[in-house]
CSV table of C-alpha atoms in Angstrom, one decimal:
chain,number,residue,atom,x,y,z
X,1,MET,CA,-24.6,-2.7,-13.9
X,2,THR,CA,-21.3,-1.7,-11.7
X,3,PRO,CA,-21.5,2.2,-12.5
X,4,ALA,CA,-24.2,1.8,-9.8
X,5,LEU,CA,-22.6,0.4,-7.2
X,6,GLU,CA,-20.9,2.1,-3.7
X,7,PRO,CA,-17.0,2.3,-4.1
X,8,LEU,CA,-14.7,1.4,-1.4
X,9,ARG,CA,-11.3,1.2,-0.6
X,10,ARG,CA,-9.4,-1.0,1.5
X,11,ILE,CA,-5.4,-2.0,2.5
X,12,ALA,CA,-4.3,-5.2,2.8
X,13,ALA,CA,-1.6,-7.4,3.7
X,14,TYR,CA,-0.6,-11.3,2.3
X,15,ALA,CA,2.1,-13.8,3.1
X,16,VAL,CA,4.0,-15.2,0.3
X,17,CYS,CA,5.7,-18.4,2.2
X,18,THR,CA,7.1,-21.5,0.9
X,19,ASP,CA,8.4,-24.7,2.4
X,20,PRO,CA,11.6,-27.0,1.5
X,21,GLU,CA,10.1,-28.3,-1.1
X,22,GLY,CA,9.1,-25.1,-3.0
X,23,ARG,CA,5.7,-25.8,-2.1
X,24,TYR,CA,3.3,-22.5,-1.6
X,25,LEU,CA,1.0,-21.8,1.3
X,26,LEU,CA,-2.7,-20.6,-0.1
X,27,VAL,CA,-6.1,-20.9,1.5
X,28,ARG,CA,-8.7,-21.3,-0.7
X,29,ALA,CA,-12.3,-19.0,-0.4
X,30,SER,CA,-15.6,-20.3,1.3
X,31,PRO,CA,-19.1,-19.9,0.3
X,32,ARG,CA,-19.4,-17.3,2.5
X,33,SER,CA,-17.0,-15.3,0.1
X,34,GLY,CA,-17.9,-13.3,-3.5
X,35,THR,CA,-15.7,-16.4,-4.5
X,36,PRO,CA,-16.5,-19.6,-3.2
X,37,GLY,CA,-13.3,-22.1,-4.3
X,38,VAL,CA,-10.9,-19.5,-5.8
X,39,TRP,CA,-7.3,-19.7,-3.8
X,40,SER,CA,-5.5,-16.8,-2.5
X,41,LEU,CA,-2.7,-16.4,-0.7
X,42,PRO,CA,-3.3,-16.0,3.0
X,43,GLY,CA,-3.9,-12.5,4.5
X,44,GLY,CA,-6.4,-9.5,4.7
X,45,ALA,CA,-7.5,-6.0,5.8
X,46,VAL,CA,-5.3,-3.9,7.5
X,47,ALA,CA,-7.1,-2.9,10.9
X,48,HIS,CA,-7.4,1.1,11.4
X,49,GLY,CA,-4.3,2.3,13.1
X,50,GLU,CA,-2.6,-1.9,12.5
X,51,ASN,CA,1.1,-2.1,11.1
X,52,PRO,CA,0.4,-4.0,8.0
X,53,ASN,CA,3.5,-6.4,9.3
X,54,ASP,CA,1.4,-7.3,11.9
X,55,THR,CA,-1.8,-7.8,9.7
X,56,VAL,CA,0.1,-10.4,7.3
X,57,VAL,CA,1.2,-12.4,10.6
X,58,ARG,CA,-2.4,-12.0,12.4
X,59,GLU,CA,-4.7,-13.2,9.3
X,60,THR,CA,-1.9,-15.7,8.2
X,61,ALA,CA,-2.4,-17.3,11.8
X,62,ALA,CA,-6.1,-17.2,12.0
X,63,GLU,CA,-6.4,-18.5,7.8
X,64,THR,CA,-4.1,-21.6,8.2
X,65,GLY,CA,-3.1,-22.0,11.9
X,66,LEU,CA,0.8,-21.3,11.6
X,67,SER,CA,2.4,-18.5,13.0
X,68,VAL,CA,4.7,-17.0,10.5
X,69,ALA,CA,7.6,-14.3,10.9
X,70,VAL,CA,7.9,-11.3,8.4
X,71,ARG,CA,11.0,-11.5,6.1
X,72,GLY,CA,10.7,-8.8,4.2
X,73,LEU,CA,8.5,-6.8,1.5
X,74,ARG,CA,7.9,-8.7,-1.8
X,75,ASP,CA,5.4,-6.3,-3.6
X,76,VAL,CA,3.1,-3.2,-3.8
X,77,LEU,CA,-0.2,-3.3,-6.1
X,78,ALA,CA,-3.7,-2.5,-6.3
X,79,ASP,CA,-7.0,-3.7,-8.3
X,80,MET,CA,-10.7,-2.9,-8.6
X,81,ARG,CA,-13.3,-5.5,-8.3
X,82,SER,CA,-16.8,-5.2,-8.5
X,83,MET,CA,-18.9,-7.4,-6.1
X,84,PRO,CA,-22.9,-7.0,-7.3
X,85,HIS,CA,-24.1,-9.1,-4.8
X,86,ARG,CA,-22.6,-6.6,-2.1
X,87,GLY,CA,-23.7,-3.6,-3.7
X,88,VAL,CA,-20.1,-2.2,-3.6
X,89,THR,CA,-16.8,-1.8,-5.9
X,90,ILE,CA,-13.6,-2.4,-3.7
X,91,HIS,CA,-9.8,-1.0,-4.7
X,92,THR,CA,-7.9,-3.0,-2.8
X,93,ASP,CA,-4.0,-1.7,-2.0
X,94,ARG,CA,-2.0,-5.0,-1.8
X,95,LEU,CA,1.3,-5.9,0.3
X,96,LEU,CA,2.8,-8.9,-0.2
X,97,TYR,CA,5.4,-9.9,1.9
X,98,GLU,CA,7.8,-12.6,2.0
X,99,VAL,CA,7.5,-14.4,5.7
X,100,THR,CA,9.0,-18.3,7.2
X,101,VAL,CA,6.9,-20.3,9.1
X,102,ARG,CA,7.7,-20.3,13.1
X,103,GLY,CA,5.3,-23.2,14.2
X,104,GLY,CA,1.9,-24.1,14.3
X,105,THR,CA,0.3,-26.9,12.9
X,106,LEU,CA,-2.4,-26.5,9.8
X,107,CYS,CA,-5.7,-26.8,9.6
X,108,ASP,CA,-9.1,-26.1,7.9
X,109,ARG,CA,-12.2,-23.7,9.3
X,110,VAL,CA,-15.8,-23.8,9.0
X,111,GLY,CA,-17.9,-20.7,8.7
X,112,GLN,CA,-15.1,-18.3,7.6
X,113,PRO,CA,-14.5,-16.6,4.5
X,114,THR,CA,-11.5,-19.1,4.1
X,115,ASP,CA,-12.0,-22.7,4.5
X,116,LEU,CA,-8.9,-24.5,3.4
X,117,ALA,CA,-5.3,-24.1,3.6
X,118,ARG,CA,-2.9,-26.4,1.8
X,119,TRP,CA,0.7,-26.3,0.8
X,120,LEU,CA,0.3,-26.5,-3.3
X,121,ASN,CA,3.5,-26.7,-5.8
X,122,PRO,CA,3.5,-25.3,-9.0
X,123,ALA,CA,1.9,-27.8,-11.1
X,124,GLU,CA,-1.0,-28.0,-8.4
X,125,MET,CA,-1.7,-24.7,-8.2
X,126,ALA,CA,-1.9,-24.5,-12.1
X,127,ARG,CA,-4.4,-26.1,-11.4
X,128,LEU,CA,-6.5,-24.3,-9.6
X,129,SER,CA,-8.6,-21.0,-9.9
X,130,LEU,CA,-6.3,-18.3,-8.6
X,131,ARG,CA,-7.4,-14.6,-7.6
X,132,PRO,CA,-5.7,-12.4,-10.1
X,133,PHE,CA,-3.0,-10.9,-7.5
X,134,THR,CA,-2.1,-13.9,-6.4
X,135,ALA,CA,-1.4,-15.6,-9.5
X,136,ALA,CA,0.6,-12.2,-11.1
X,137,ALA,CA,2.6,-12.9,-7.7
X,138,LEU,CA,3.5,-16.6,-8.5
X,139,GLY,CA,3.9,-16.2,-11.9
X,140,LEU,CA,0.7,-17.9,-12.8
X,141,PRO,CA,-2.1,-16.8,-15.4
X,142,PRO,CA,-4.9,-15.5,-13.5
X,143,ALA,CA,-8.7,-17.1,-13.7
X,144,PRO,CA,-11.2,-14.3,-15.2
X,145,ILE,CA,-13.0,-14.5,-12.3
X,146,ASP,CA,-12.9,-10.8,-10.6
X,147,LEU,CA,-15.7,-8.3,-12.6
X,148,ARG,CA,-13.9,-5.3,-13.1
X,149,PRO,CA,-16.0,-1.9,-13.2
X,150,GLU,CA,-15.5,-0.4,-17.5
X,151,GLU,CA,-14.0,3.2,-15.4
X,152,PRO,CA,-13.0,4.0,-11.8
X,153,PRO,CA,-15.6,5.1,-9.8
X,154,GLU,CA,-15.5,8.5,-8.2
X,155,PHE,CA,-13.6,8.7,-5.1
X,156,PRO,CA,-13.0,11.4,-2.8
X,157,SER,CA,-9.5,11.8,-1.9
X,158,PHE,CA,-9.9,12.3,1.5
X,159,TYR,CA,-12.6,10.3,3.0
X,160,ALA,CA,-13.5,10.5,7.0
X,161,VAL,CA,-15.8,8.7,8.7
X,162,PRO,CA,-17.1,8.5,12.2
X,163,GLY,CA,-15.0,6.0,14.1
X,164,PRO,CA,-16.5,3.8,17.7
X,165,ASP,CA,-15.5,6.2,19.7
X,166,GLY,CA,-17.3,9.8,17.9
X,167,LEU,CA,-13.7,10.4,16.4
X,168,HIS,CA,-13.7,11.2,12.7
X,169,ARG,CA,-11.1,8.4,11.5
X,170,ALA,CA,-9.0,8.1,7.8
X,171,GLN,CA,-7.1,5.6,6.9
X,172,ARG,CA,-5.2,6.5,3.8
X,173,PHE,CA,-2.7,4.7,0.8
X,174,ALA,CA,-0.4,6.7,-0.5
X,175,ALA,CA,3.3,6.4,-2.6
X,176,TYR,CA,6.4,8.7,-2.2
X,177,ALA,CA,9.9,9.4,-3.5
X,178,VAL,CA,13.2,9.0,-2.7
X,179,ALA,CA,14.1,10.7,-5.5
X,180,SER,CA,17.6,11.5,-6.7
X,181,ASP,CA,19.6,13.1,-9.4
X,182,PRO,CA,22.6,12.3,-11.3
X,183,ALA,CA,24.5,14.4,-8.5
X,184,ASN,CA,22.9,12.2,-6.0
X,185,ARG,CA,20.8,15.3,-5.0
X,186,VAL,CA,17.6,14.3,-2.9
X,187,LEU,CA,14.4,16.3,-3.7
X,188,LEU,CA,12.1,17.1,-0.8
X,189,THR,CA,9.2,19.2,-0.4
X,190,ARG,CA,7.6,21.0,2.6
X,191,ILE,CA,4.3,20.6,4.0
X,192,ALA,CA,2.6,24.0,3.9
X,193,PRO,CA,0.7,25.8,6.9
X,194,GLY,CA,-2.6,24.6,8.0
X,195,TYR,CA,-1.8,20.9,7.1
X,196,PRO,CA,-0.4,18.4,9.4
X,197,GLY,CA,3.5,18.1,10.0
X,198,ALA,CA,3.6,21.9,8.7
X,199,GLY,CA,7.2,23.4,7.8
X,200,ARG,CA,9.0,19.8,7.8
X,201,TRP,CA,10.3,18.5,5.2
X,202,HIS,CA,8.3,15.5,3.2
X,203,LEU,CA,8.9,13.1,0.6
X,204,PRO,CA,7.3,14.4,-2.9
X,205,GLY,CA,4.3,12.0,-3.6
X,206,GLY,CA,1.1,11.2,-2.3
X,207,GLY,CA,-2.3,9.9,-1.9
X,208,THR,CA,-3.3,7.1,-4.8
X,209,ASP,CA,-6.3,7.7,-7.0
X,210,TYR,CA,-9.0,5.0,-7.4
X,211,GLY,CA,-7.7,2.4,-9.5
X,212,GLU,CA,-4.2,4.1,-9.4
X,213,GLN,CA,-1.2,1.6,-9.4
X,214,PRO,CA,1.1,2.7,-7.0
X,215,GLY,CA,4.2,3.3,-9.2
X,216,ALA,CA,2.4,5.0,-11.2
X,217,ALA,CA,0.6,7.4,-8.7
X,218,LEU,CA,4.0,8.2,-7.6
X,219,ILE,CA,5.0,9.1,-11.2
X,220,ARG,CA,2.3,11.4,-11.9
X,221,GLU,CA,2.4,13.2,-8.3
X,222,LEU,CA,6.4,13.8,-8.6
X,223,LEU,CA,5.2,15.9,-12.0
X,224,GLU,CA,2.4,17.5,-10.3
X,225,GLU,CA,4.2,18.2,-6.7
X,226,THR,CA,7.6,19.4,-8.4
X,227,GLY,CA,7.8,19.8,-11.9
X,228,GLN,CA,10.0,17.2,-11.9
X,229,ARG,CA,9.8,14.0,-14.7
X,230,GLY,CA,11.3,10.5,-13.0
X,231,ARG,CA,11.6,6.6,-13.0
X,232,LEU,CA,11.0,3.8,-10.8
X,233,VAL,CA,14.1,2.0,-9.7
X,234,GLU,CA,12.9,0.0,-6.6
X,235,LEU,CA,10.4,-0.6,-3.9
X,236,LEU,CA,12.3,0.2,-0.6
X,237,GLY,CA,9.4,-0.3,2.0
X,238,VAL,CA,6.2,0.4,3.6
X,239,ALA,CA,6.2,2.7,6.5
X,240,SER,CA,2.9,3.0,8.7
X,241,HIS,CA,1.8,5.7,11.1
X,242,ARG,CA,-1.2,6.5,13.0
X,243,ASP,CA,-1.6,9.8,14.3
X,244,ALA,CA,-4.9,9.9,17.2
X,245,ALA,CA,-6.2,13.4,16.6
X,246,SER,CA,-4.4,14.9,13.4
X,247,LEU,CA,-5.3,18.8,12.6
X,248,GLY,CA,-5.7,19.7,9.3
X,249,PRO,CA,-7.3,21.9,7.0
X,250,GLU,CA,-10.8,20.5,8.1
X,251,GLY,CA,-10.6,21.8,11.3
X,252,TYR,CA,-11.6,19.0,13.4
X,253,PRO,CA,-9.5,15.9,14.8
X,254,ILE,CA,-9.0,13.5,13.3
X,255,ASP,CA,-7.6,9.6,13.8
X,256,TRP,CA,-5.7,9.0,10.9
X,257,HIS,CA,-3.7,5.9,9.6
X,258,GLY,CA,-1.5,6.7,6.7
X,259,VAL,CA,0.0,3.5,5.1
X,260,ARG,CA,3.0,4.8,2.2
X,261,ALA,CA,4.7,3.0,-0.1
X,262,PHE,CA,7.6,4.5,-0.9
X,263,TYR,CA,10.0,3.8,-3.8
X,264,ARG,CA,13.5,5.1,-5.2
X,265,VAL,CA,13.3,7.0,-8.1
X,266,ALA,CA,15.7,8.3,-10.2
X,267,VAL,CA,15.2,12.0,-12.1
X,268,ASP,CA,17.7,11.7,-15.1
X,269,GLU,CA,17.1,15.2,-16.4
X,270,PRO,CA,16.6,17.2,-13.1
X,271,THR,CA,15.5,20.7,-13.1
X,272,ALA,CA,14.5,23.8,-10.8
X,273,PRO,CA,11.9,22.2,-8.7
X,274,ARG,CA,8.3,24.2,-8.9
X,275,VAL,CA,5.4,23.2,-7.2
X,276,HIS,CA,2.1,22.9,-9.2
X,277,ASP,CA,-0.4,22.4,-7.0
X,278,GLU,CA,-0.6,26.0,-5.7
X,279,GLY,CA,-2.7,26.2,-2.3
X,280,GLY,CA,-2.8,22.5,-1.6
X,281,SER,CA,-0.1,20.8,1.1
X,282,THR,CA,3.0,21.7,-0.6
X,283,SER,CA,4.6,25.3,-0.4
X,284,GLU,CA,8.2,24.2,-1.9
X,285,ALA,CA,10.2,21.7,-3.2
X,286,HIS,CA,14.1,22.0,-3.0
X,287,TRP,CA,17.0,19.4,-3.9
X,288,PHE,CA,18.9,18.6,-1.1
X,289,GLY,CA,23.2,17.9,-1.6
X,290,THR,CA,24.9,14.9,0.8
X,291,ALA,CA,26.1,17.2,3.2
X,292,GLU,CA,22.8,19.8,3.4
X,293,LEU,CA,21.0,16.7,3.7
X,294,ALA,CA,22.6,15.1,6.9
X,295,THR,CA,22.0,18.7,8.3
X,296,LEU,CA,18.5,18.3,8.9
X,297,GLY,CA,17.4,16.9,12.1
X,298,GLU,CA,14.6,14.2,12.9
X,299,ASP,CA,12.4,17.1,14.2
X,300,GLU,CA,12.6,19.0,10.4
X,301,LEU,CA,11.5,15.8,9.0
X,302,THR,CA,8.3,13.8,8.6
X,303,GLU,CA,7.9,10.5,10.2
X,304,VAL,CA,8.1,8.6,6.8
X,305,THR,CA,11.2,10.7,5.0
X,306,ALA,CA,13.3,9.8,8.3
X,307,GLU,CA,12.1,6.2,7.8
X,308,ALA,CA,12.4,6.1,3.3
X,309,THR,CA,16.2,8.1,3.8
X,310,ARG,CA,17.6,5.5,6.2
X,311,ALA,CA,16.4,2.5,4.1
X,312,ALA,CA,17.9,4.4,0.8
X,313,ARG,CA,21.2,4.5,3.0
X,314,LEU,CA,21.0,8.4,2.6
X,315,ARG,CA,21.1,9.3,6.5
């Protein structure tokens, strides 16, 4: 039964690549995988501390023999997959990138999790078994190949494990909002004492729960942190930051790698911000007008806040 399976989480990056004939680049799962014969976009797991942009380039080269360049972020989504043969249920946060081919030669592989790489047109893809996330990305019906648990298993919101050097390490996926109201004010939160970045202004949001989609998590976090009800407008980007010896309430250094999707969010009926999660990582929330936001220095903002507000052309 799937409830007995060990829950795991991972972050992965994939390439959406087309050629001049409108064909898509796909790879086939080999007998070494849990779903042999199933096709998917090329890509794979983001290594600890690795920028997902580098992951998609590295994994595409390994699986197809092609060197690609990232053009931009296409989508971010999540799914759960139970794998009884491995004794696990995996929640995967998937980053989908538009890429172009720079060079190389398409090749097959032996003894690896994927064995074939092919350019396929929509008619050919429609006859194949596709991983659900790949089918969704390409606008095709998915094959019923993934076993999903009936309920998301319990999984801690913060999970650190000893790394090869003995230092604890944590990789966490989170979703954040560049939230604005009809007056073009931007909502920021201040990090509470005792947490990494204490005193800096941060975007509302946070880590997603196991089995939760990034957009839904963001709207939930916005309400819990600030009391504001928002609606998603667009995905702006993904930030990847590593702090090799972060200190937080745990009281010991952690090699921390955060991968954070950030979205433009509209708050149509703003209210006075109120932090509902007292004693947590947020000490206050505040609406910033354009002029007031411009007075904040880079050292007063978290890395993801500075990056996201620039992407939204607010700074």
